[in-house]
Tab-separated table of C-alpha atoms in Angstrom:
chain	number	residue	atom	x	y	z
W	191	UNK	CA	-4.434	16.497	-40.704
W	192	UNK	CA	-5.573	17.438	-37.201
W	193	UNK	CA	-3.094	16.709	-34.443
W	194	UNK	CA	-4.210	16.808	-30.822
W	195	UNK	CA	-1.408	17.818	-28.461
W	196	UNK	CA	-1.404	17.709	-24.661
W	197	UNK	CA	-0.185	19.700	-21.683
W	198	UNK	CA	-1.903	21.941	-22.501
W	199	UNK	CA	-4.524	20.352	-24.707
W	200	UNK	CA	-4.675	21.976	-28.157
W	201	UNK	CA	-5.101	21.034	-31.809
W	202	UNK	CA	-2.735	21.958	-34.653
W	203	UNK	CA	-2.915	21.330	-38.395
W	204	UNK	CA	-0.121	19.472	-40.189
W	205	UNK	CA	-0.087	18.935	-43.936
W	206	UNK	CA	-0.354	15.384	-45.220
W	207	UNK	CA	-0.022	12.698	-46.278
W	208	UNK	CA	3.013	12.057	-44.110
W	209	UNK	CA	4.386	9.324	-41.902
W	210	UNK	CA	4.010	9.553	-38.125
W	211	UNK	CA	7.731	10.154	-37.762
W	212	UNK	CA	7.646	13.003	-40.271
W	213	UNK	CA	4.722	14.619	-38.441
W	214	UNK	CA	6.604	14.399	-35.148
W	215	UNK	CA	9.723	15.855	-36.741
W	216	UNK	CA	7.720	18.753	-38.180
W	217	UNK	CA	6.334	19.447	-34.717
W	218	UNK	CA	9.820	19.099	-33.211
W	219	UNK	CA	8.614	16.367	-30.853
W	220	UNK	CA	11.003	13.688	-29.653
W	221	UNK	CA	9.719	10.260	-30.729
W	222	UNK	CA	10.663	8.529	-27.506
W	223	UNK	CA	8.701	10.963	-25.352
W	224	UNK	CA	5.270	10.289	-26.923
W	225	UNK	CA	2.957	7.682	-28.336
W	226	UNK	CA	0.684	8.422	-31.282
W	227	UNK	CA	-2.937	7.320	-31.208
W	228	UNK	CA	-5.537	7.319	-34.014
W	229	UNK	CA	-8.987	6.549	-32.654
W	230	UNK	CA	-8.334	3.671	-30.264
W	231	UNK	CA	-5.346	2.468	-32.273
W	232	UNK	CA	-1.646	2.841	-31.488
W	233	UNK	CA	0.148	3.898	-34.670
W	234	UNK	CA	3.868	3.217	-35.144
W	235	UNK	CA	6.337	5.693	-36.611
W	236	UNK	CA	6.373	4.357	-40.168
W	237	UNK	CA	2.567	4.528	-40.593
W	238	UNK	CA	1.482	6.766	-43.482
W	239	UNK	CA	-1.178	9.206	-42.300
W	240	UNK	CA	-3.746	10.674	-44.699
W	241	UNK	CA	-4.343	14.391	-45.082
W	242	UNK	CA	-7.734	14.071	-43.380
W	243	UNK	CA	-6.574	11.874	-40.493
W	244	UNK	CA	-7.019	12.933	-36.875
W	245	UNK	CA	-4.329	11.795	-34.474
W	246	UNK	CA	-3.368	12.387	-30.880
W	247	UNK	CA	0.240	12.875	-29.826
W	248	UNK	CA	0.226	11.740	-26.220
W	249	UNK	CA	3.174	12.548	-23.934
W	250	UNK	CA	4.395	9.711	-21.765
W	251	UNK	CA	6.640	11.518	-19.293
W	252	UNK	CA	5.124	11.942	-15.868
W	253	UNK	CA	6.696	13.511	-12.829
W	254	UNK	CA	5.469	14.461	-9.408
W	255	UNK	CA	6.019	12.830	-6.083
W	256	UNK	CA	8.435	10.064	-6.919
W	257	UNK	CA	9.265	8.165	-3.777
W	258	UNK	CA	12.178	8.804	-1.561
W	259	UNK	CA	12.068	5.823	0.720
W	260	UNK	CA	12.661	7.427	4.073
W	261	UNK	CA	10.595	7.107	7.228
W	262	UNK	CA	8.156	9.942	7.780
J	223	UNK	CA	8.021	-2.363	-39.397
J	224	UNK	CA	7.669	-6.049	-38.499
J	225	UNK	CA	7.291	-7.831	-35.177
J	226	UNK	CA	10.530	-9.453	-34.077
J	227	UNK	CA	8.671	-12.533	-32.893
J	228	UNK	CA	6.143	-13.250	-35.664
J	229	UNK	CA	6.972	-10.870	-38.575
J	230	UNK	CA	3.416	-9.510	-38.536
J	231	UNK	CA	2.994	-5.699	-38.659
J	232	UNK	CA	4.408	-4.103	-35.513
J	233	UNK	CA	2.643	-1.481	-33.379
J	234	UNK	CA	5.621	-0.298	-31.338
J	235	UNK	CA	9.387	-0.074	-31.580
J	236	UNK	CA	11.547	-0.375	-28.478
J	237	UNK	CA	14.971	0.974	-29.291
J	238	UNK	CA	16.755	-0.363	-26.217
J	239	UNK	CA	15.706	-3.870	-27.294
J	240	UNK	CA	16.497	-2.974	-30.917
J	241	UNK	CA	13.163	-4.580	-31.784
J	242	UNK	CA	9.584	-3.999	-32.910
J	243	UNK	CA	6.542	-5.845	-31.603
J	244	UNK	CA	2.966	-6.552	-32.691
J	245	UNK	CA	0.171	-6.104	-30.166
J	246	UNK	CA	0.158	-9.694	-28.996
J	247	UNK	CA	3.911	-9.987	-28.535
J	248	UNK	CA	4.238	-6.553	-26.963
J	249	UNK	CA	1.627	-7.410	-24.315
J	250	UNK	CA	3.408	-10.694	-23.735
J	251	UNK	CA	6.702	-8.822	-23.370
J	252	UNK	CA	5.156	-6.578	-20.692
J	253	UNK	CA	3.813	-9.545	-18.749
J	254	UNK	CA	7.143	-11.353	-19.054
J	255	UNK	CA	9.127	-8.342	-17.877
J	256	UNK	CA	6.909	-7.928	-14.812
J	257	UNK	CA	7.094	-11.635	-14.039
J	258	UNK	CA	10.878	-11.489	-14.434
J	259	UNK	CA	11.215	-8.499	-12.096
J	260	UNK	CA	8.948	-10.128	-9.505
J	261	UNK	CA	11.017	-13.306	-9.586
J	262	UNK	CA	14.460	-11.698	-9.880
J	263	UNK	CA	13.936	-9.480	-6.845
J	264	UNK	CA	11.662	-11.846	-4.901
J	265	UNK	CA	8.891	-9.219	-4.780
J	266	UNK	CA	5.798	-11.384	-4.430
J	267	UNK	CA	4.998	-15.010	-3.779
J	268	UNK	CA	1.996	-17.028	-4.899
J	269	UNK	CA	-1.065	-16.446	-2.763
J	270	UNK	CA	0.094	-13.153	-1.295
J	271	UNK	CA	-2.266	-10.178	-1.148
J	272	UNK	CA	-1.028	-7.033	-2.859
J	273	UNK	CA	-2.231	-3.468	-2.423
J	274	UNK	CA	-1.619	-1.458	-5.597
J	275	UNK	CA	-1.103	2.282	-5.161
J	276	UNK	CA	-3.427	3.634	-7.851
J	277	UNK	CA	-3.293	7.225	-9.085
J	278	UNK	CA	-5.445	6.908	-12.204
J	279	UNK	CA	-2.372	7.406	-14.393
J	280	UNK	CA	-0.946	4.988	-16.931
J	281	UNK	CA	1.673	3.332	-14.733
J	282	UNK	CA	-0.483	2.414	-11.769
J	283	UNK	CA	-3.398	1.193	-13.898
J	284	UNK	CA	-1.066	-0.812	-16.148
J	285	UNK	CA	0.567	-2.295	-13.053
J	286	UNK	CA	-2.772	-3.260	-11.560
J	287	UNK	CA	-3.845	-4.835	-14.852
J	288	UNK	CA	-0.571	-6.734	-15.224
J	289	UNK	CA	-0.689	-8.092	-11.671
J	290	UNK	CA	-4.274	-9.253	-12.180
J	291	UNK	CA	-3.291	-10.797	-15.524
J	292	UNK	CA	-0.464	-12.634	-13.807
J	293	UNK	CA	-2.928	-14.039	-11.281
J	294	UNK	CA	-2.119	-12.028	-8.179
J	295	UNK	CA	-4.777	-11.072	-5.666
J	296	UNK	CA	-4.396	-7.338	-6.139
J	297	UNK	CA	-6.642	-4.635	-4.673
J	298	UNK	CA	-6.219	-0.937	-5.458
J	299	UNK	CA	-5.906	2.050	-3.149
J	300	UNK	CA	-6.766	5.494	-4.486
J	301	UNK	CA	-6.023	8.636	-2.477
J	302	UNK	CA	-8.171	11.705	-3.088
J	303	UNK	CA	-5.465	14.356	-3.004
J	304	UNK	CA	-7.774	17.317	-3.599
J	305	UNK	CA	-5.842	18.743	-6.550
J	306	UNK	CA	-8.871	20.297	-8.245
J	307	UNK	CA	-10.286	18.821	-11.442
J	308	UNK	CA	-7.123	16.789	-11.896
J	309	UNK	CA	-7.889	14.672	-8.826
J	310	UNK	CA	-11.570	14.393	-9.709
J	311	UNK	CA	-10.741	13.005	-13.155
J	312	UNK	CA	-7.986	10.746	-11.870
J	313	UNK	CA	-10.418	9.152	-9.442
J	314	UNK	CA	-12.865	8.555	-12.277
J	315	UNK	CA	-10.264	6.575	-14.234
J	316	UNK	CA	-9.318	4.507	-11.185
J	317	UNK	CA	-12.959	3.662	-10.470
J	318	UNK	CA	-13.707	2.846	-14.100
J	319	UNK	CA	-10.768	0.453	-14.279
J	320	UNK	CA	-11.749	-1.275	-11.041
J	321	UNK	CA	-15.331	-1.668	-12.261
J	322	UNK	CA	-14.197	-3.054	-15.637
J	323	UNK	CA	-12.057	-5.726	-13.967
J	324	UNK	CA	-14.365	-6.429	-11.049
J	325	UNK	CA	-11.473	-5.473	-8.773
J	326	UNK	CA	-11.654	-3.935	-5.323
J	327	UNK	CA	-10.716	-0.257	-5.049
J	328	UNK	CA	-10.222	1.258	-1.599
J	329	UNK	CA	-10.547	5.040	-1.474
J	330	UNK	CA	-9.181	7.483	1.087
J	331	UNK	CA	-9.985	11.183	0.748
J	332	UNK	CA	-7.444	13.464	2.417
J	333	UNK	CA	-9.890	16.323	2.950
J	334	UNK	CA	-12.674	14.141	4.348
J	335	UNK	CA	-10.533	11.964	6.560
J	336	UNK	CA	-7.607	14.188	7.539
J	337	UNK	CA	-8.948	17.715	7.035
J	338	UNK	CA	-6.556	18.889	4.339
J	339	UNK	CA	-5.724	18.505	0.684
J	340	UNK	CA	-2.303	18.547	-0.970
J	341	UNK	CA	-2.330	22.195	-2.129
J	342	UNK	CA	-3.479	23.413	1.291
J	343	UNK	CA	-1.190	21.100	3.237
J	344	UNK	CA	1.821	22.062	1.165
J	345	UNK	CA	1.283	25.765	1.735
J	346	UNK	CA	0.513	25.384	5.430
J	347	UNK	CA	3.569	23.221	6.026
J	348	UNK	CA	5.749	25.295	3.682
J	349	UNK	CA	6.611	22.187	1.723
J	350	UNK	CA	6.829	21.782	-2.052
J	351	UNK	CA	3.530	20.263	-3.283
J	352	UNK	CA	5.279	17.101	-4.498
J	353	UNK	CA	6.888	16.747	-1.078
J	354	UNK	CA	3.581	17.037	0.800
J	355	UNK	CA	1.971	14.691	-1.724
J	356	UNK	CA	4.731	12.082	-1.469
J	357	UNK	CA	4.711	12.221	2.311
J	358	UNK	CA	0.930	11.755	2.417
J	359	UNK	CA	1.036	8.877	-0.061
J	360	UNK	CA	3.812	6.993	1.714
J	361	UNK	CA	2.130	7.283	5.081
J	362	UNK	CA	-1.370	6.350	3.921
J	363	UNK	CA	-0.275	3.516	1.632
J	364	UNK	CA	1.714	2.036	4.510
J	365	UNK	CA	-1.192	2.459	6.904
J	366	UNK	CA	-3.732	0.919	4.529
J	367	UNK	CA	-1.467	-2.045	3.833
J	368	UNK	CA	-0.812	-2.722	7.518
J	369	UNK	CA	-4.450	-2.183	8.545
J	370	UNK	CA	-5.706	-4.341	5.676
J	371	UNK	CA	-3.272	-7.185	6.288
J	372	UNK	CA	-1.706	-6.938	2.835
J	373	UNK	CA	1.629	-8.624	2.228
J	374	UNK	CA	3.012	-5.848	0.068
J	375	UNK	CA	2.363	-2.428	-1.436
J	376	UNK	CA	3.047	-2.293	-5.181
J	377	UNK	CA	3.782	1.039	-6.834
J	378	UNK	CA	3.932	1.880	-10.530
J	379	UNK	CA	7.480	3.209	-10.579
J	380	UNK	CA	8.898	2.332	-13.978
J	381	UNK	CA	12.418	2.263	-15.381
J	382	UNK	CA	12.295	5.953	-16.324
J	383	UNK	CA	11.163	6.905	-12.817
J	384	UNK	CA	13.867	4.865	-11.151
J	385	UNK	CA	16.597	6.084	-13.477
J	386	UNK	CA	15.538	9.709	-12.920
J	387	UNK	CA	15.480	9.354	-9.138
J	388	UNK	CA	18.837	7.583	-9.231
J	389	UNK	CA	20.225	10.349	-11.419
J	390	UNK	CA	19.138	12.976	-8.881
J	391	UNK	CA	20.405	10.981	-5.927
J	392	UNK	CA	23.798	10.474	-7.555
J	393	UNK	CA	23.972	14.077	-8.731
J	394	UNK	CA	23.648	15.264	-5.134
J	395	UNK	CA	25.092	12.149	-3.446
J	396	UNK	CA	22.108	11.475	-1.228
J	397	UNK	CA	23.618	8.429	0.438
J	398	UNK	CA	20.542	7.628	2.512
J	399	UNK	CA	18.252	7.656	-0.520
J	400	UNK	CA	20.724	5.640	-2.570
J	401	UNK	CA	20.723	3.008	0.164
J	402	UNK	CA	16.961	2.675	-0.145
J	403	UNK	CA	16.596	2.870	-3.893
J	404	UNK	CA	15.748	-0.753	-4.449
J	405	UNK	CA	13.001	-2.485	-6.448
J	406	UNK	CA	11.883	-4.187	-3.241
J	407	UNK	CA	12.096	-3.053	0.369
J	408	UNK	CA	11.482	-5.760	2.936
J	409	UNK	CA	8.787	-5.333	5.567
J	410	UNK	CA	9.974	-4.213	8.959
J	411	UNK	CA	8.302	-3.013	12.141
J	412	UNK	CA	5.404	-0.838	11.099
J	413	UNK	CA	6.323	-0.763	7.403
J	414	UNK	CA	4.873	-3.127	4.792
J	415	UNK	CA	6.991	-4.616	2.021
J	416	UNK	CA	7.280	-2.209	-0.950
J	417	UNK	CA	7.660	-3.555	-4.467
J	418	UNK	CA	8.110	-1.939	-7.888
J	419	UNK	CA	7.234	-4.577	-10.492
J	420	UNK	CA	7.510	-2.165	-13.470
J	421	UNK	CA	11.240	-1.461	-13.129
J	422	UNK	CA	12.013	-3.397	-16.298
J	423	UNK	CA	9.542	-1.358	-18.401
J	424	UNK	CA	9.754	2.238	-19.616
J	425	UNK	CA	6.994	4.800	-19.413
J	426	UNK	CA	6.445	4.865	-23.176
J	427	UNK	CA	5.787	1.143	-22.967
J	428	UNK	CA	3.300	1.691	-20.146
J	429	UNK	CA	1.394	4.302	-22.154
J	430	UNK	CA	1.338	1.942	-25.144
J	431	UNK	CA	0.229	-0.929	-22.910
J	432	UNK	CA	-2.771	1.071	-21.704
J	433	UNK	CA	-3.831	2.009	-25.232
J	434	UNK	CA	-3.507	-1.571	-26.447
J	435	UNK	CA	-5.442	-2.905	-23.460
J	436	UNK	CA	-8.153	-0.244	-23.791
J	437	UNK	CA	-7.332	1.291	-20.403
J	438	UNK	CA	-8.412	4.933	-20.121
J	439	UNK	CA	-6.097	6.918	-17.880
J	440	UNK	CA	-5.257	10.445	-16.779
J	441	UNK	CA	-3.075	11.779	-19.580
J	442	UNK	CA	-2.624	15.312	-18.308
J	443	UNK	CA	0.276	16.081	-16.022
J	444	UNK	CA	-0.484	17.008	-12.428
J	445	UNK	CA	-0.862	20.824	-12.380
J	446	UNK	CA	1.335	20.965	-9.289
J	447	UNK	CA	4.231	19.010	-10.819
J	448	UNK	CA	5.343	21.819	-13.109
J	449	UNK	CA	9.015	22.527	-12.519
J	450	UNK	CA	9.442	19.254	-10.624
J	451	UNK	CA	13.113	18.335	-10.698
J	452	UNK	CA	12.443	14.737	-11.718
J	453	UNK	CA	10.920	15.950	-14.972
J	454	UNK	CA	14.194	17.733	-15.746
J	455	UNK	CA	16.187	14.629	-14.893
J	456	UNK	CA	13.978	12.592	-17.205
J	457	UNK	CA	14.493	15.038	-20.040
J	458	UNK	CA	18.255	14.914	-19.513
J	459	UNK	CA	18.269	11.117	-19.490
J	460	UNK	CA	16.092	10.983	-22.598
J	461	UNK	CA	18.663	13.088	-24.419
J	462	UNK	CA	21.294	10.521	-23.494
J	463	UNK	CA	19.006	7.601	-24.336
J	464	UNK	CA	18.348	9.038	-27.801
J	465	UNK	CA	22.033	8.762	-28.634
J	466	UNK	CA	22.656	5.622	-26.625
J	467	UNK	CA	19.595	3.329	-26.495
J	468	UNK	CA	19.667	1.224	-23.336
J	469	UNK	CA	21.578	3.831	-21.320
J	470	UNK	CA	18.821	4.201	-18.725
J	471	UNK	CA	18.560	0.458	-18.269
J	472	UNK	CA	22.312	0.109	-17.895
J	473	UNK	CA	22.468	3.035	-15.462
J	474	UNK	CA	19.767	1.676	-13.155
J	475	UNK	CA	20.489	-2.041	-13.298
J	476	UNK	CA	24.225	-1.365	-13.200
J	477	UNK	CA	23.661	0.558	-9.978
J	478	UNK	CA	21.680	-2.320	-8.484
J	479	UNK	CA	24.277	-4.898	-9.476
J	480	UNK	CA	27.480	-3.004	-8.750
J	481	UNK	CA	26.942	-0.101	-6.391
J	482	UNK	CA	23.696	-0.342	-4.423
J	483	UNK	CA	25.090	-2.522	-1.651
J	484	UNK	CA	27.812	-0.030	-0.836
J	485	UNK	CA	25.243	2.485	0.387
J	486	UNK	CA	23.282	0.154	2.654
J	487	UNK	CA	25.409	0.327	5.801
J	488	UNK	CA	23.453	3.317	7.091
J	489	UNK	CA	20.097	1.570	6.965
J	490	UNK	CA	20.646	-0.726	9.952
J	491	UNK	CA	21.728	2.184	12.164
J	492	UNK	CA	18.672	4.190	11.191
J	493	UNK	CA	16.286	1.279	11.709
J	494	UNK	CA	17.489	0.923	15.273
J	495	UNK	CA	16.712	4.568	15.925
J	496	UNK	CA	13.056	4.477	14.877
J	497	UNK	CA	10.386	5.356	17.433
J	498	UNK	CA	6.628	4.970	17.329
J	499	UNK	CA	4.704	8.172	16.569
J	500	UNK	CA	2.978	9.208	19.787
J	501	UNK	CA	-0.160	10.206	17.819
J	502	UNK	CA	-0.651	7.566	15.142
J	503	UNK	CA	1.852	4.850	16.064
J	504	UNK	CA	3.673	4.940	12.729
J	505	UNK	CA	7.418	4.318	12.769
J	506	UNK	CA	9.316	7.587	12.827
J	507	UNK	CA	12.718	8.950	13.813
J	508	UNK	CA	11.034	11.655	15.943
J	509	UNK	CA	8.304	11.696	18.616
J	510	UNK	CA	5.628	12.820	16.145
J	511	UNK	CA	5.817	11.586	12.540
J	512	UNK	CA	6.035	14.007	9.628
J	513	UNK	CA	2.526	13.077	8.474
J	514	UNK	CA	0.939	13.981	11.802
J	515	UNK	CA	2.929	17.232	11.822
J	516	UNK	CA	1.615	17.987	8.338
J	517	UNK	CA	-1.977	17.289	9.434
J	518	UNK	CA	-1.494	19.547	12.438
J	519	UNK	CA	-0.096	22.439	10.401
J	520	UNK	CA	-2.839	22.142	7.786
J	521	UNK	CA	-5.661	22.068	10.363
J	522	UNK	CA	-7.736	25.208	9.980
J	523	UNK	CA	-5.608	26.557	7.130
J	524	UNK	CA	-7.374	28.549	4.434
J	525	UNK	CA	-8.052	26.095	1.572
J	526	UNK	CA	-5.963	26.645	-1.561
J	527	UNK	CA	-7.958	26.435	-4.776
J	528	UNK	CA	-6.341	24.737	-7.755
J	529	UNK	CA	-7.603	25.549	-11.232
J	530	UNK	CA	-7.287	23.559	-14.383
J	531	UNK	CA	-4.068	23.939	-16.339
J	532	UNK	CA	-5.236	23.388	-19.888
J	533	UNK	CA	-8.175	21.129	-20.585
J	534	UNK	CA	-8.409	17.515	-19.526
J	535	UNK	CA	-9.790	14.545	-21.292
């Protein structure tokens, strides 16, 4: 199956069928740090993905200018 | 995987709740958690006008959507930070969301209105980009809220954000920051009320919320945030959370319940010392506020060009 990864954006191939959790394990991606999307659909970890599926593994951690509440 | 509430197929598992949820019950959970935070910390009252700080990312757009869903009069404010393609795309998502909801989006462009952008301002002022960005955001959100007569500014800080900031503040014992790390800061002279209605929700939940609500958002990380210390703190906390689900929640809400008050003594002293910026009138501990100093240093500086790190949506 085709797996779209982010930061940077790239596509990798993973053999299937396999569950979402197995795919993430194979890619060494922590389950709590991503969501998995197929088309417009959110797919949970126990979903069986077909060999010809296309999914996106979308990171959820964002950083940047988190507030420090001090007067400027 | 079945929904805890209805036993229908679940779309998401939330380990700290030790539960799975279907679309309908997950969206309800998000609304309930925001409503609970708003009530628990007395963030907003019926009929108040809220200005939502909108970046085009998942948290701020989810927050705006949730506040509208809960019936608040919520307008958005988007700042054009001038961070290359990243800012251009982020603005597109903010505008698209506003148009889809028929909501009002106010836009302020740093370059057009203040003569600098974040990359240029950061270099000119010899600040870290996230520092120059945060300073600009705080100042302009405050100004827009005061000028627009809003009752509060709402930001999309979620549980992961708050736990990571708390972790850093405790790690280095920043007493002043610990005193101010609250889900709501009351209005005071020159400052609007600040509220963080997403503190009961994690960032994975916010990403899932956006997908389930059909909200397109900026997925790519800001190209200037690479190496940001909060990202490292989040990774460290996620390692702990993996072995101890609920650890982040306990850390943050335990701090609020048991320790936060002990750091607040310094706030009153500092409030008494605030002056009014001689250039813009904003409250500041010095004659000229840090924002006006940043604008001054960036004036005439050679613009810094930011490329695209990886491809964007």
